[in-house]
Structures are given as structure tokens and as C-alpha cells.
PDB file of C-alpha atoms and ligand atoms in Angstrom:
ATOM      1  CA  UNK A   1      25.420 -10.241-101.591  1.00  0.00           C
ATOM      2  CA  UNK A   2      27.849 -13.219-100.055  1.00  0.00           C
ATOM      3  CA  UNK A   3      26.004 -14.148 -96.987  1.00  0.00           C
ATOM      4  CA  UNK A   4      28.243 -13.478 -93.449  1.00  0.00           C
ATOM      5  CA  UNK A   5      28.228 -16.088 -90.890  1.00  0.00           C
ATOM      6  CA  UNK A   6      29.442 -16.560 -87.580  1.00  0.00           C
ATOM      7  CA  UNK A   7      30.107 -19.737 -85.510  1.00  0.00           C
ATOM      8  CA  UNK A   8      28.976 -19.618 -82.248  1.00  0.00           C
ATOM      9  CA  UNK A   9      28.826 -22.780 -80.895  1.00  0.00           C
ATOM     10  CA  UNK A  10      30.200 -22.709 -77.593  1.00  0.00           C
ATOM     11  CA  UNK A  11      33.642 -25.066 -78.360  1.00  0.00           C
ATOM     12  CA  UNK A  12      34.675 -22.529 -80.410  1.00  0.00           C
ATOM     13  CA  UNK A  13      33.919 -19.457 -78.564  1.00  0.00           C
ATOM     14  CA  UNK A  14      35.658 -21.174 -75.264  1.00  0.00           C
ATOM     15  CA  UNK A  15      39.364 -21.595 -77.289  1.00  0.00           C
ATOM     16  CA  UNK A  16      38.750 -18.111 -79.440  1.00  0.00           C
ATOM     17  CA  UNK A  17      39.082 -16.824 -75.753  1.00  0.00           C
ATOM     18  CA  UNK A  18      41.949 -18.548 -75.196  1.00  0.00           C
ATOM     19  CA  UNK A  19      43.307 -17.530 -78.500  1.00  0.00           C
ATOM     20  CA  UNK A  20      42.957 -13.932 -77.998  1.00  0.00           C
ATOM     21  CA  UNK A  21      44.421 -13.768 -73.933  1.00  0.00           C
ATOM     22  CA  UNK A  22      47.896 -12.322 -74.489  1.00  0.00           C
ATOM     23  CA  UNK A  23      49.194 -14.757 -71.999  1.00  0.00           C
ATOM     24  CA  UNK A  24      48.440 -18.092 -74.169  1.00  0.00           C
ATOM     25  CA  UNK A  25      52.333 -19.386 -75.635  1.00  0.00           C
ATOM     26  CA  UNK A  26      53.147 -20.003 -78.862  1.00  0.00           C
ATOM     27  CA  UNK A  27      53.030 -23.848 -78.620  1.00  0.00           C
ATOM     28  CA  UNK A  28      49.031 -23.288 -76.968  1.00  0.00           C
ATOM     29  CA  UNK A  29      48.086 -20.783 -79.094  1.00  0.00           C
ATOM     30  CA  UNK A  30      48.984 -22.905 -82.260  1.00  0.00           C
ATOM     31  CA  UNK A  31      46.858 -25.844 -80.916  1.00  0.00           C
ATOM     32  CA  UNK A  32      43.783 -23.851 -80.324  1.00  0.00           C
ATOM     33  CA  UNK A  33      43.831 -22.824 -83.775  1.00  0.00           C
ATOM     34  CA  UNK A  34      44.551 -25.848 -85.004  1.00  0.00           C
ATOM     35  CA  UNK A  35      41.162 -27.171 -83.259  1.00  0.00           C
ATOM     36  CA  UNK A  36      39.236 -24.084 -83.538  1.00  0.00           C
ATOM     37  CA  UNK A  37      39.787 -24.722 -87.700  1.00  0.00           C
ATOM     38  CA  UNK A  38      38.386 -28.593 -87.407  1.00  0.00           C
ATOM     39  CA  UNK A  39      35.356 -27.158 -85.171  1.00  0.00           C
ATOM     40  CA  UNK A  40      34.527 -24.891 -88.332  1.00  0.00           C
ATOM     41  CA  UNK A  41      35.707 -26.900 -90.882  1.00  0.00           C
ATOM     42  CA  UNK A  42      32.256 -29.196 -89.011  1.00  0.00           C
ATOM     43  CA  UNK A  43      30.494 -26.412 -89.748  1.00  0.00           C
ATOM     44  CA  UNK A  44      31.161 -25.197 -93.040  1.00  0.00           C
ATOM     45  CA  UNK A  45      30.666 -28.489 -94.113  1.00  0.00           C
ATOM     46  CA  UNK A  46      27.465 -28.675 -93.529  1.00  0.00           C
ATOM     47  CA  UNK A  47      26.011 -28.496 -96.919  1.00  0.00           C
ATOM     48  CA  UNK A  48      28.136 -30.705 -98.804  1.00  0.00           C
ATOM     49  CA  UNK A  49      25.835 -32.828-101.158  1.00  0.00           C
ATOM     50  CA  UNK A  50      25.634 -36.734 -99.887  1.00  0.00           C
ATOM     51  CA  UNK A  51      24.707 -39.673-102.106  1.00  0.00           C
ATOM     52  CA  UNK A  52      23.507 -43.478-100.983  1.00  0.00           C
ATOM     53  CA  UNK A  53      25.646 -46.282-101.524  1.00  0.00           C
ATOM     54  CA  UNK A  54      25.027 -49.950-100.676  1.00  0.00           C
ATOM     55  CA  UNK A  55      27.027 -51.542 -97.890  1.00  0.00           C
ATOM     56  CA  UNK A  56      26.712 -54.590 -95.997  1.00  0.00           C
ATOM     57  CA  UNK A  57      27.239 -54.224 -92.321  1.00  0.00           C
ATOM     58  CA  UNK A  58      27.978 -57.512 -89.942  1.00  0.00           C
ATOM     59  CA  UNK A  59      24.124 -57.351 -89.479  1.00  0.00           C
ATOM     60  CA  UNK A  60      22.829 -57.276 -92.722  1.00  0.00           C
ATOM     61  CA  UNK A  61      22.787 -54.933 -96.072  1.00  0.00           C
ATOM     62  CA  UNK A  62      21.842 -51.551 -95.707  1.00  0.00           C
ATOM     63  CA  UNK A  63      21.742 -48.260 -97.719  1.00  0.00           C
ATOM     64  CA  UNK A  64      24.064 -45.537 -96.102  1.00  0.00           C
ATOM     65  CA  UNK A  65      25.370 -42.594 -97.287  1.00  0.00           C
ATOM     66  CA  UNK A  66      28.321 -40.990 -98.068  1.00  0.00           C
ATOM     67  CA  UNK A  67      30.209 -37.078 -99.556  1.00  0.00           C
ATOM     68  CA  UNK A  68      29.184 -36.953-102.868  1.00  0.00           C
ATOM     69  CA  UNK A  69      32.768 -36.752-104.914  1.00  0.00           C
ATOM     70  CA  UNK A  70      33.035 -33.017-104.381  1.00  0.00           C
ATOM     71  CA  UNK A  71      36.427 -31.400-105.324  1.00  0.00           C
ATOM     72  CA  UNK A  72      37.801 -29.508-102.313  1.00  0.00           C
ATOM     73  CA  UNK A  73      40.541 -26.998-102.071  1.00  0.00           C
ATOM     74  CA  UNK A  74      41.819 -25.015 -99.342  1.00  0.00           C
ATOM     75  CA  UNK A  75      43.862 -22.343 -99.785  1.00  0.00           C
ATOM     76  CA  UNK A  76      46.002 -20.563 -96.589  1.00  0.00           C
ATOM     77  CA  UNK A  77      46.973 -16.801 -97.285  1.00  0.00           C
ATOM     78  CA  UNK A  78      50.429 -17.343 -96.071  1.00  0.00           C
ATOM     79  CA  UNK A  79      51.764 -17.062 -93.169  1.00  0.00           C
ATOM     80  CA  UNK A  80      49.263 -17.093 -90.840  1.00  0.00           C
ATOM     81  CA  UNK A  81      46.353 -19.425 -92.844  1.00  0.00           C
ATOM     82  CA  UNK A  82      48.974 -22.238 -92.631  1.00  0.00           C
ATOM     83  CA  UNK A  83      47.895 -22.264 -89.188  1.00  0.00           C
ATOM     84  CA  UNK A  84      44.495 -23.096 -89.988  1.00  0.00           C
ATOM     85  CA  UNK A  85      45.379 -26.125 -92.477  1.00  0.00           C
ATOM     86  CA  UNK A  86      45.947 -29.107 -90.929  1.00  0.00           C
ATOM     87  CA  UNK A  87      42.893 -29.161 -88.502  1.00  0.00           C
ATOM     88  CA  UNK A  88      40.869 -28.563 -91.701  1.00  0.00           C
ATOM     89  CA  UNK A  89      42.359 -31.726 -93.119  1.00  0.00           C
ATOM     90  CA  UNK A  90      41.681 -33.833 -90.252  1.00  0.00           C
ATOM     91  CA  UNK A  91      38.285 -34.011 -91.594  1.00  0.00           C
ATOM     92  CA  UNK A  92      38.859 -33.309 -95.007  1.00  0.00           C
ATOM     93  CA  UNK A  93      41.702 -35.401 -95.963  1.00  0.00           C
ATOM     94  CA  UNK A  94      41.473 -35.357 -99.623  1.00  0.00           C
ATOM     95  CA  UNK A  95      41.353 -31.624-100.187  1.00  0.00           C
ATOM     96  CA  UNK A  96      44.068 -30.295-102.334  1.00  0.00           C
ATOM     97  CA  UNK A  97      45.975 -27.175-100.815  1.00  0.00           C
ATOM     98  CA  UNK A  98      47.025 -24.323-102.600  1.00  0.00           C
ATOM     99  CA  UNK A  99      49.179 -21.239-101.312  1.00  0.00           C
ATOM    100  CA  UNK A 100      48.517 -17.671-101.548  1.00  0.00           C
ATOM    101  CA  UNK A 101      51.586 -15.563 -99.993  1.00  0.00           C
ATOM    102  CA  UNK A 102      50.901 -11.943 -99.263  1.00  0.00           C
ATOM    103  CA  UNK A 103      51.963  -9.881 -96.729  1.00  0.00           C
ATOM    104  CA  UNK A 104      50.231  -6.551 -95.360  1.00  0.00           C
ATOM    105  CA  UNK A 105      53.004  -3.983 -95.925  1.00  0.00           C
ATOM    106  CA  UNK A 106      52.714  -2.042 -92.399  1.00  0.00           C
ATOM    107  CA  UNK A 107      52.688   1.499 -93.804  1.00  0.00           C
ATOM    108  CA  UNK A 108      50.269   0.875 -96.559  1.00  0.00           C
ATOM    109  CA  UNK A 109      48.119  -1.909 -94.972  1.00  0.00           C
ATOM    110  CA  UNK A 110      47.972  -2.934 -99.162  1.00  0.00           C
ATOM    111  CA  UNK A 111      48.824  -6.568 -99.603  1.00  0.00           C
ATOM    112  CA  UNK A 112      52.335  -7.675-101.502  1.00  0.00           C
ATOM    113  CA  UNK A 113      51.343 -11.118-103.523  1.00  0.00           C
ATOM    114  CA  UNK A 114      54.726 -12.569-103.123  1.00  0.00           C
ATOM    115  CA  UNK A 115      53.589 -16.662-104.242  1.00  0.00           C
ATOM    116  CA  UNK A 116      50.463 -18.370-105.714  1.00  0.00           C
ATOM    117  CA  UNK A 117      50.450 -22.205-106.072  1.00  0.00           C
ATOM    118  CA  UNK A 118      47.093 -23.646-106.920  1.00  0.00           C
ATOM    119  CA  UNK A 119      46.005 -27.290-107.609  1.00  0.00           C
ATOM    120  CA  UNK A 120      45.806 -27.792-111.368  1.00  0.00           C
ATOM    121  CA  UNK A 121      42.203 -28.483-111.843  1.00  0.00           C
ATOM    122  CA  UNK A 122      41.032 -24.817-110.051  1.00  0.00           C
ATOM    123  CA  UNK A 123      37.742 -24.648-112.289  1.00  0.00           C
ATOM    124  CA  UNK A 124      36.281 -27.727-110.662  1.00  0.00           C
ATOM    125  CA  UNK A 125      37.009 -27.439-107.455  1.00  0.00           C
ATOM    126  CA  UNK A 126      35.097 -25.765-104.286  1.00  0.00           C
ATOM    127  CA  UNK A 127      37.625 -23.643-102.170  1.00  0.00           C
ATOM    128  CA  UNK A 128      37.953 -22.541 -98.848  1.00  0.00           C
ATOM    129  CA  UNK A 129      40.460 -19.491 -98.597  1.00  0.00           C
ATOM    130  CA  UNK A 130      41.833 -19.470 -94.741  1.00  0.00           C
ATOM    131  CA  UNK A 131      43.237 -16.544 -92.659  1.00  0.00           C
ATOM    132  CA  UNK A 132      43.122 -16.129 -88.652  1.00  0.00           C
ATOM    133  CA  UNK A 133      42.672 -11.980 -89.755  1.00  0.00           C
ATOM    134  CA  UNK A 134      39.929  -9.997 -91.671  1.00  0.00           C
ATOM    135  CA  UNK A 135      40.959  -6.745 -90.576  1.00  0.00           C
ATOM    136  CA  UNK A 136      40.894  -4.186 -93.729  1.00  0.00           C
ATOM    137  CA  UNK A 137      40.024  -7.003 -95.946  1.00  0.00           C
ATOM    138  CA  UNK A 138      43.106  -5.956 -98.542  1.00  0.00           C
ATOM    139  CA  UNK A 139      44.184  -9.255 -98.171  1.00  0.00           C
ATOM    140  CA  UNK A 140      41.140 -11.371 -98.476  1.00  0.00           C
ATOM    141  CA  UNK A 141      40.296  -9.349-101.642  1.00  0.00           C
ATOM    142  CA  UNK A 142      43.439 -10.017-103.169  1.00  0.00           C
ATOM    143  CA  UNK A 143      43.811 -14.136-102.359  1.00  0.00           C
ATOM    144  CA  UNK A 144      40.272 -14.318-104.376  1.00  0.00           C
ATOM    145  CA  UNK A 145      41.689 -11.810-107.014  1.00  0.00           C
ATOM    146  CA  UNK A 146      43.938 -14.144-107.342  1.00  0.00           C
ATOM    147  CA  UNK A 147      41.896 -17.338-107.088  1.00  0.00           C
ATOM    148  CA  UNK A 148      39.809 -16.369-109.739  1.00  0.00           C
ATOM    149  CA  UNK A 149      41.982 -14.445-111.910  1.00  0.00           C
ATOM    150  CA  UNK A 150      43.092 -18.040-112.280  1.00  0.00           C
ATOM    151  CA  UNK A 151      39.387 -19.149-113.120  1.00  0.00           C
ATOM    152  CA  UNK A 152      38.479 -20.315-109.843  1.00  0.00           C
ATOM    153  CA  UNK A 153      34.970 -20.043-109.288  1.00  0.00           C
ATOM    154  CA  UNK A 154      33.287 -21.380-106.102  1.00  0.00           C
ATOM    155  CA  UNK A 155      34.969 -19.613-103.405  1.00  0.00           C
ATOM    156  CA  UNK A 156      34.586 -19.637 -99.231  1.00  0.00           C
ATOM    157  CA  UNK A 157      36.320 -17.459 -96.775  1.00  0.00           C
ATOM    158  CA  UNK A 158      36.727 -18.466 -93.778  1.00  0.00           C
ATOM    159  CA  UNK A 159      38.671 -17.109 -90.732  1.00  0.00           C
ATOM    160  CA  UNK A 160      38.888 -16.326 -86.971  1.00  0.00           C
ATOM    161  CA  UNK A 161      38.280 -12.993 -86.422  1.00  0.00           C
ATOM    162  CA  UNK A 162      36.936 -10.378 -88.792  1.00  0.00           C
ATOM    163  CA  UNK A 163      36.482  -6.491 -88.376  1.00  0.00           C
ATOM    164  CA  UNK A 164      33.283  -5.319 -89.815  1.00  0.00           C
ATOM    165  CA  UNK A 165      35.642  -2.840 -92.116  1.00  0.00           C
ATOM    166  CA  UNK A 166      37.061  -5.896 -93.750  1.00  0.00           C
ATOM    167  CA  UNK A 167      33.694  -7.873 -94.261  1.00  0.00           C
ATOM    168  CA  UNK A 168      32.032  -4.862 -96.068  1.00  0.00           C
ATOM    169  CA  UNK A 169      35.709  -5.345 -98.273  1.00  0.00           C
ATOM    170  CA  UNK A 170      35.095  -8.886 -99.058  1.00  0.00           C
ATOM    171  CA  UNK A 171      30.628  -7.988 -99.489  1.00  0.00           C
ATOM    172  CA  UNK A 172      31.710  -5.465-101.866  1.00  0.00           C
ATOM    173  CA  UNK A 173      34.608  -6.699-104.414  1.00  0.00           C
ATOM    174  CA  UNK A 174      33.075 -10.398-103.958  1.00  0.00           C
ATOM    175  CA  UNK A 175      29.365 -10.348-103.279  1.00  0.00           C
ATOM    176  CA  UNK A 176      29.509 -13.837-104.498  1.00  0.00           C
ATOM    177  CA  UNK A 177      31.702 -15.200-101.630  1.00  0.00           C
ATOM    178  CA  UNK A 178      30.212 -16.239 -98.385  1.00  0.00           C
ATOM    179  CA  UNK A 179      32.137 -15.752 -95.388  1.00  0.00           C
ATOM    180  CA  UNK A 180      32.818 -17.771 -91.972  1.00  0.00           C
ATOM    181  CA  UNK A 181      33.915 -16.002 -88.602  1.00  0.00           C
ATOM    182  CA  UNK A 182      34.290 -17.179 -85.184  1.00  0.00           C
ATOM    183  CA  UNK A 183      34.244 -13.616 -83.969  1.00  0.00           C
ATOM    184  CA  UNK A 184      32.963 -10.279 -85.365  1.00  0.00           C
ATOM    185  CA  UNK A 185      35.106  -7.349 -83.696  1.00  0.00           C
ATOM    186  CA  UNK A 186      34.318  -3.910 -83.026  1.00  0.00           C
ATOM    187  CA  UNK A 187      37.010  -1.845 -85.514  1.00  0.00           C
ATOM    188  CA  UNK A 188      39.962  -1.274 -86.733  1.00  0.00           C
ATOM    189  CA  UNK A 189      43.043   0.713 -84.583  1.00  0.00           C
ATOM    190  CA  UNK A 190      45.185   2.998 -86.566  1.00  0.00           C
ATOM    191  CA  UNK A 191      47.382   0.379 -87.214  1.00  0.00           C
ATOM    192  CA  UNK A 192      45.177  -1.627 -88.811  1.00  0.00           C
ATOM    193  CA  UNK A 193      45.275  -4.294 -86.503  1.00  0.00           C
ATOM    194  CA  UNK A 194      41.689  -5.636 -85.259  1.00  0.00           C
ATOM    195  CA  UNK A 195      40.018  -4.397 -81.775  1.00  0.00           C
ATOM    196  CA  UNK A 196      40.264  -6.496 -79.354  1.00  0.00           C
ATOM    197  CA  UNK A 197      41.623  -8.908 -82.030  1.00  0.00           C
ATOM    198  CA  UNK A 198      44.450 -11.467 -81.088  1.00  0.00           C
ATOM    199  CA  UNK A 199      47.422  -9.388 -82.349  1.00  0.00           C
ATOM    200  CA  UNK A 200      49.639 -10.481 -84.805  1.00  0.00           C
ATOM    201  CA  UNK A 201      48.092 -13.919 -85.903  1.00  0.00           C
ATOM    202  CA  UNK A 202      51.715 -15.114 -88.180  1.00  0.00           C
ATOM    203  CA  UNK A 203      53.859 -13.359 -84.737  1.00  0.00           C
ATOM    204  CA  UNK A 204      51.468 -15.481 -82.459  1.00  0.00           C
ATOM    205  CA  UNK A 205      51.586 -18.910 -84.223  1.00  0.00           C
ATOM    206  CA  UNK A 206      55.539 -18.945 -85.152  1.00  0.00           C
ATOM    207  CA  UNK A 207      56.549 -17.189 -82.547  1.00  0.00           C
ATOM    208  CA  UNK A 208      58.280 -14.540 -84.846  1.00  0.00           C
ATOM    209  CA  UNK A 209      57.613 -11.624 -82.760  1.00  0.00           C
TER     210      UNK A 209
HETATM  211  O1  PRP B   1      42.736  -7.689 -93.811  1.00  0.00           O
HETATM  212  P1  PRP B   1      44.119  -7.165 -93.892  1.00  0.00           P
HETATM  213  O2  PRP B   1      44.203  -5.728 -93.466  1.00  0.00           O
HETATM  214  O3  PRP B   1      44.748  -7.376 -95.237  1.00  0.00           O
HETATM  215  O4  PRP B   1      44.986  -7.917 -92.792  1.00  0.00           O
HETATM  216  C1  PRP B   1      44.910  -9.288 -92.592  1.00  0.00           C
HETATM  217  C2  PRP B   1      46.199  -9.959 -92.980  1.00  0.00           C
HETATM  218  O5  PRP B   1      47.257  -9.577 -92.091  1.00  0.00           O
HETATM  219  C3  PRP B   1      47.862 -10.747 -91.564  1.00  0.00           C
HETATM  220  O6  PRP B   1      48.888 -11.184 -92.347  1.00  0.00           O
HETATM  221  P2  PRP B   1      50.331 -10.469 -92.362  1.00  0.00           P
HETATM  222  O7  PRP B   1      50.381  -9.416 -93.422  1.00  0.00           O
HETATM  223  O8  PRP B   1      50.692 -10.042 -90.981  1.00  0.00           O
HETATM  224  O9  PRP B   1      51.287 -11.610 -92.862  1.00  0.00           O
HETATM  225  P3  PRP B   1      51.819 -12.890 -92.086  1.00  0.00           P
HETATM  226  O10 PRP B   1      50.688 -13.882 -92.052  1.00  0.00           O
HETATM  227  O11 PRP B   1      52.957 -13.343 -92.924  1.00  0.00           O
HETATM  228  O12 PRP B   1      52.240 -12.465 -90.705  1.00  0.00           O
HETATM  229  C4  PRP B   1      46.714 -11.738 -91.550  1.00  0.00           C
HETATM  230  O13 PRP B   1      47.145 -13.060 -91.401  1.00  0.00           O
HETATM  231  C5  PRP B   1      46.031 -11.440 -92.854  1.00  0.00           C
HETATM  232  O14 PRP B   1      46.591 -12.115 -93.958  1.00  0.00           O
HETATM  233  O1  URA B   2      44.741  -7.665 -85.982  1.00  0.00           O
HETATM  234  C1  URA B   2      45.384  -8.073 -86.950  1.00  0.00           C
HETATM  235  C2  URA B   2      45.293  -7.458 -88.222  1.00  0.00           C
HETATM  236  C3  URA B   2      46.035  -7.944 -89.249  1.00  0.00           C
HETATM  237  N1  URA B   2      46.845  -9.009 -89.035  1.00  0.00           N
HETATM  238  C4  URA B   2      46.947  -9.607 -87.827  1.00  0.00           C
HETATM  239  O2  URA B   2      47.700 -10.578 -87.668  1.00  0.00           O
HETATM  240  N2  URA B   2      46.212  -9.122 -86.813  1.00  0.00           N
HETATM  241 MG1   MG B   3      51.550 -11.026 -89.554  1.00  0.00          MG
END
């Protein structure tokens, strides 16, 4: 079973709050995810493998250590993950991004794979898949479908704001994929959207609404 973790250092639980009030603006609310995503990008980071090179500094030679040549991908489910993107960069700058565009339709709540675009070398890499929204989990499910359909096969999911409904989706189709929350909600409404969520994530952050 993927492993479920949530990020509560107090940075991030200060702008999710932010994030969710109804009264945050477009051009706010698509800063504070934009930082919120570095903050966990920190995180999630955590165990990447380090190796010791030589350097000299103005004092005198020294053994120091740097990322080990890991492979990185991360992958928004469009719209919404695009959000997420660039703060991820800002500390992982040579990550290759791929897109996965799906929408939710609204009756249904099934997802509609409408584009895939994937860095070339997918087998190698380690990827991130990023979404504000785990709500039923249709959509998660299908972006690593997808991903490894297209022999992808170290995958991470990370996101703002899951329903439990939608991490039992992801435990069950891919026990092998560990996920990373901000917040776990209480449910599901009968729209599908999460409780007390943030609303429309895509609406929120482009102001579509
Ligand atoms: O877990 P699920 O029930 O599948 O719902 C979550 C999905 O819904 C939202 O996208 P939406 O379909 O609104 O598309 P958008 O990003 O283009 O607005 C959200 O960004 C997720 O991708
Ligand atoms: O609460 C939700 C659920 C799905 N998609 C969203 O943007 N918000
Ligand atoms: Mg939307």
C-alpha cells in the first residue's frame, strides 16, 4: 500500500487557509499556490539520494555534497496542476514537465483525457503528478493510467487538498504510489466537489468562473 502523507508544517497550513477563504482574488490565490507548491516540493524532496563531490572553497578544499543525477518529471493534470508548476521548479529547475489534460465531466464526475505530452525518456525518470484536487480520485487514477500505460514507473502524487474518498481511489488502483497532501478533508458533497475544499481549483486560479 502507497504510503499517505500530509504536510503540516505551519507555512503551509497558514496560506492553505488563505487558499481556501472565498474572499482571496484570483491574482492572491494564484500566488499562494504557487508558494504552497515550493514549500512541498521542500518536502517531498527530502529523500532524494546525494553524492560527495570535491570543491575548493576560498578557505580551503573540502568534500560537499550535492543531488545525485536523478531524472525528475513533473507532470500537471491540466488545468488546475499548471498552477502548481512553476513553484515546483523554483527548486527543481531541471525537471522535465509533461501534460496530462483531463477534465471531470460534471454529470459523470469520470475524467475526459483530452492531451498527454510526456518527456521522451519516461522509463528513467521519477515523477511527481500535480493537482490542487483529490476529490473522487477519477482523475488522479487516470493521469497515472496514463503515465504508466506509457511505461512510466516511479510515480508521486502530490496535491493540496484530498478527500479521503479519493485517497482510498489512488491506495487502491495504485498501491504503489505514495501520496502528498497539505490537507485531508472530511467528504465529498453531491457534486463531487471536496468539503470544506477551496472550490473550483482551475475557476479559482484563472479566474474562469
Ligand atoms: O478527483 P476528481 O473527482 O477527478 O476531481 C479532481 C479534478 O477536478 C479538477 O479538475 P477539473 O475537472 O475541474 O478541470 P480543470 O482543472 O480544467 O478545471 C481538479 O483540478 C482535478 O483534476
Ligand atoms: O472540490 C473540488 C473537486 C474537484 N475539483 C475542484 O476544483 N474542486
Ligand atoms: Mg475545474
Amino acid at each position: 500500500m502507497g504510503k499517505v502523507y500530509v504536510f503540516d508544517h505551519p507555512l503551509i497550513q497558514h496560506k492553505l487557509t488563505y487558499i481556501r477563504d472565498k474572499n482571496t482574488g484570483t491574482k492572491e490565490f494564484r500566488e499562494l499556490v504557487d508558494e504552497v507548491a515550493t514549500l512541498m516540493a521542500f518536502e517531498i524532496t527530502r529523500d532524494l539520494p546525494l553524492e560527495e563531490v570535491e570543491i575548493e572553497t576560498p578557505v580551503s578544499k573540502a568534500k560537499a555534497k550535492v543531488i545525485a543525477g536523478k531524472k525528475l518529471g513533473v507532470i500537471p493534470i491540466l488545468r488546475a496542476g499548471i498552477g502548481m508548476v512553476d513553484g515546483i521548479l523554483k527548486l527543481i529547475p531541471a525537471a522535465k514537465v509533461g501534460h496530462i489534460g483531463l477534465y471531470r465531466d460534471p454529470e459523470t464526475l469520470k475524467p475526459v483525457e483530452y492531451y498527454v505530452k510526456l518527456p521522451s525518456d519516461v522509463e528513467e525518470r521519477d515523477f511527481i503528478i500535480v493537482d490542487p484536487m483529490l476529490a473522487t480520485g477519477g482523475s488522479a487514477v487516470a493521469a497515472i493510467d496514463a503515465l504508466k500505460k506509457r511505461g512510466a514507473k516511479s510515480i508521486k502524487f502530490m496535491c493540496l487538498i484530498a478527500a479521503p474518498e479519493g485517497v482510498k481511489a489512488v491506495e487502491t488502483a495504485h498501491p504503489d504510489v505514495d501520496i502528498y497532501i497539505a490537507a485531508l478533508d472530511e467528504r465529498l458533497n453531491d457534486h463531487g466537489y471536496i468539503v470544506p475544499g477551496l472550490g473550483d481549483a482551475g475557476d479559482r486560479l484563472f479566474g474562469t468562473k
